[in-house]
Amino acid sequence: KDKGFKSALHELDTHILYKYILKKILGIDNLRTNKNIAYANNVKGQEYLKEQVQNGNFKVAFGLYPISVEQMKNVADQDLKMPPKSTYILPKLRSGFTIYEF
């Protein structure tokens, strides 16, 4: 862990990618509105990302580990907002209530 990290956000791969690569190197300020950013959920998988780069549809692709429930709790406990697209969870909450027996 980097001693310069001060908040729960700094423990998230998504935040580190944004802060040190997307913003600092590529100059992308707003992940929600930048037209050069495309999101692919994990359902499509790493092969999808690889194909998109090889086919020239993407210039670069990043695959990140999922965020843990503990990490989400830590961010919430500090009253912070999760980075865009970092909380893609399946099944969706509404369908989870109808699918899983309690």
GROMACS .gro file of C-alpha atoms in nm:
model
  102
    1LYS     CA    1   0.000   0.000   0.000
    2ASP     CA    2   0.116   0.349  -0.082
    3LYS     CA    3   0.163   0.561   0.231
    4GLY     CA    4   0.019   0.858   0.038
    5PHE     CA    5  -0.322   0.689   0.023
    6LYS     CA    6  -0.557   0.854   0.269
    7SER     CA    7  -0.908   0.743   0.189
    8ALA     CA    8  -1.089   0.419   0.113
    9LEU     CA    9  -1.104   0.527  -0.252
   10HIS     CA   10  -0.729   0.501  -0.278
   11GLU     CA   11  -0.754   0.128  -0.210
   12LEU     CA   12  -0.972   0.073  -0.520
   13ASP     CA   13  -0.815  -0.043  -0.847
   14THR     CA   14  -1.066   0.173  -1.034
   15HIS     CA   15  -0.957   0.488  -0.852
   16ILE     CA   16  -0.586   0.411  -0.898
   17LEU     CA   17  -0.641   0.353  -1.272
   18TYR     CA   18  -0.827   0.683  -1.301
   19LYS     CA   19  -0.591   0.894  -1.090
   20TYR     CA   20  -0.256   0.770  -1.219
   21ILE     CA   21  -0.326   0.660  -1.577
   22LEU     CA   22  -0.650   0.794  -1.720
   23LYS     CA   23  -0.625   1.141  -1.568
   24LYS     CA   24  -0.253   1.196  -1.523
   25ILE     CA   25  -0.123   1.031  -1.841
   26LEU     CA   26  -0.420   1.033  -2.081
   27GLY     CA   27  -0.573   1.362  -1.962
   28ILE     CA   28  -0.922   1.221  -1.907
   29ASP     CA   29  -1.097   1.431  -1.641
   30ASN     CA   30  -1.456   1.308  -1.641
   31LEU     CA   31  -1.516   0.934  -1.674
   32ARG     CA   32  -1.892   0.980  -1.699
   33THR     CA   33  -1.890   1.213  -2.000
   34ASN     CA   34  -1.568   1.140  -2.190
   35LYS     CA   35  -1.651   0.993  -2.531
   36ASN     CA   36  -1.319   0.804  -2.543
   37ILE     CA   37  -1.420   0.576  -2.256
   38ALA     CA   38  -1.621   0.258  -2.310
   39TYR     CA   39  -1.722   0.016  -2.035
   40ALA     CA   40  -1.750  -0.359  -2.075
   41ASN     CA   41  -1.889  -0.561  -1.787
   42ASN     CA   42  -1.718  -0.879  -1.676
   43VAL     CA   43  -1.983  -1.090  -1.849
   44LYS     CA   44  -1.803  -1.017  -2.178
   45GLY     CA   45  -1.470  -1.123  -2.029
   46GLN     CA   46  -1.106  -1.062  -2.100
   47GLU     CA   47  -1.120  -1.225  -2.443
   48TYR     CA   48  -1.371  -0.960  -2.551
   49LEU     CA   49  -1.131  -0.683  -2.443
   50LYS     CA   50  -0.840  -0.851  -2.621
   51GLU     CA   51  -1.042  -0.887  -2.942
   52GLN     CA   52  -1.152  -0.523  -2.931
   53VAL     CA   53  -0.791  -0.405  -2.909
   54GLN     CA   54  -0.669  -0.648  -3.177
   55ASN     CA   55  -0.953  -0.546  -3.412
   56GLY     CA   56  -0.871  -0.177  -3.365
   57ASN     CA   57  -1.201  -0.094  -3.196
   58PHE     CA   58  -1.017   0.001  -2.875
   59LYS     CA   59  -0.671   0.156  -2.847
   60VAL     CA   60  -0.618   0.008  -2.501
   61ALA     CA   61  -0.820  -0.198  -2.254
   62PHE     CA   62  -0.792  -0.241  -1.879
   63GLY     CA   63  -0.931  -0.536  -1.686
   64LEU     CA   64  -0.977  -0.485  -1.314
   65TYR     CA   65  -1.053  -0.713  -1.023
   66PRO     CA   66  -1.403  -0.678  -0.877
   67ILE     CA   67  -1.448  -0.455  -0.575
   68SER     CA   68  -1.517  -0.642  -0.253
   69VAL     CA   69  -1.811  -0.579  -0.024
   70GLU     CA   70  -1.559  -0.471   0.241
   71GLN     CA   71  -1.415  -0.208   0.007
   72MET     CA   72  -1.765  -0.076  -0.069
   73LYS     CA   73  -1.842  -0.059   0.303
   74ASN     CA   74  -1.519   0.132   0.369
   75VAL     CA   75  -1.604   0.388   0.101
   76ALA     CA   76  -1.959   0.426   0.236
   77ASP     CA   77  -1.831   0.461   0.594
   78GLN     CA   78  -1.625   0.759   0.480
   79ASP     CA   79  -1.928   0.913   0.301
   80LEU     CA   80  -1.751   0.891  -0.036
   81LYS     CA   81  -1.889   0.804  -0.379
   82MET     CA   82  -1.774   0.497  -0.567
   83PRO     CA   83  -1.597   0.561  -0.900
   84PRO     CA   84  -1.816   0.528  -1.212
   85LYS     CA   85  -1.891   0.171  -1.321
   86SER     CA   86  -1.706   0.023  -1.024
   87THR     CA   87  -2.012  -0.138  -0.869
   88TYR     CA   88  -2.145  -0.356  -1.150
   89ILE     CA   89  -2.299  -0.641  -0.950
   90LEU     CA   90  -2.492  -0.944  -1.070
   91PRO     CA   91  -2.764  -1.034  -1.011
   92LYS     CA   92  -2.917  -0.689  -0.992
   93LEU     CA   93  -3.069  -0.623  -0.651
   94ARG     CA   94  -3.431  -0.636  -0.767
   95SER     CA   95  -3.384  -0.968  -0.946
   96GLY     CA   96  -3.176  -1.097  -0.657
   97PHE     CA   97  -3.475  -1.068  -0.427
   98THR     CA   98  -3.685  -1.282  -0.660
   99ILE     CA   99  -3.415  -1.538  -0.739
  100TYR     CA  100  -3.264  -1.614  -0.400
  101GLU     CA  101  -3.444  -1.785  -0.117
  102PHE     CA  102  -3.394  -1.622   0.225
   0.00000   0.00000   0.00000
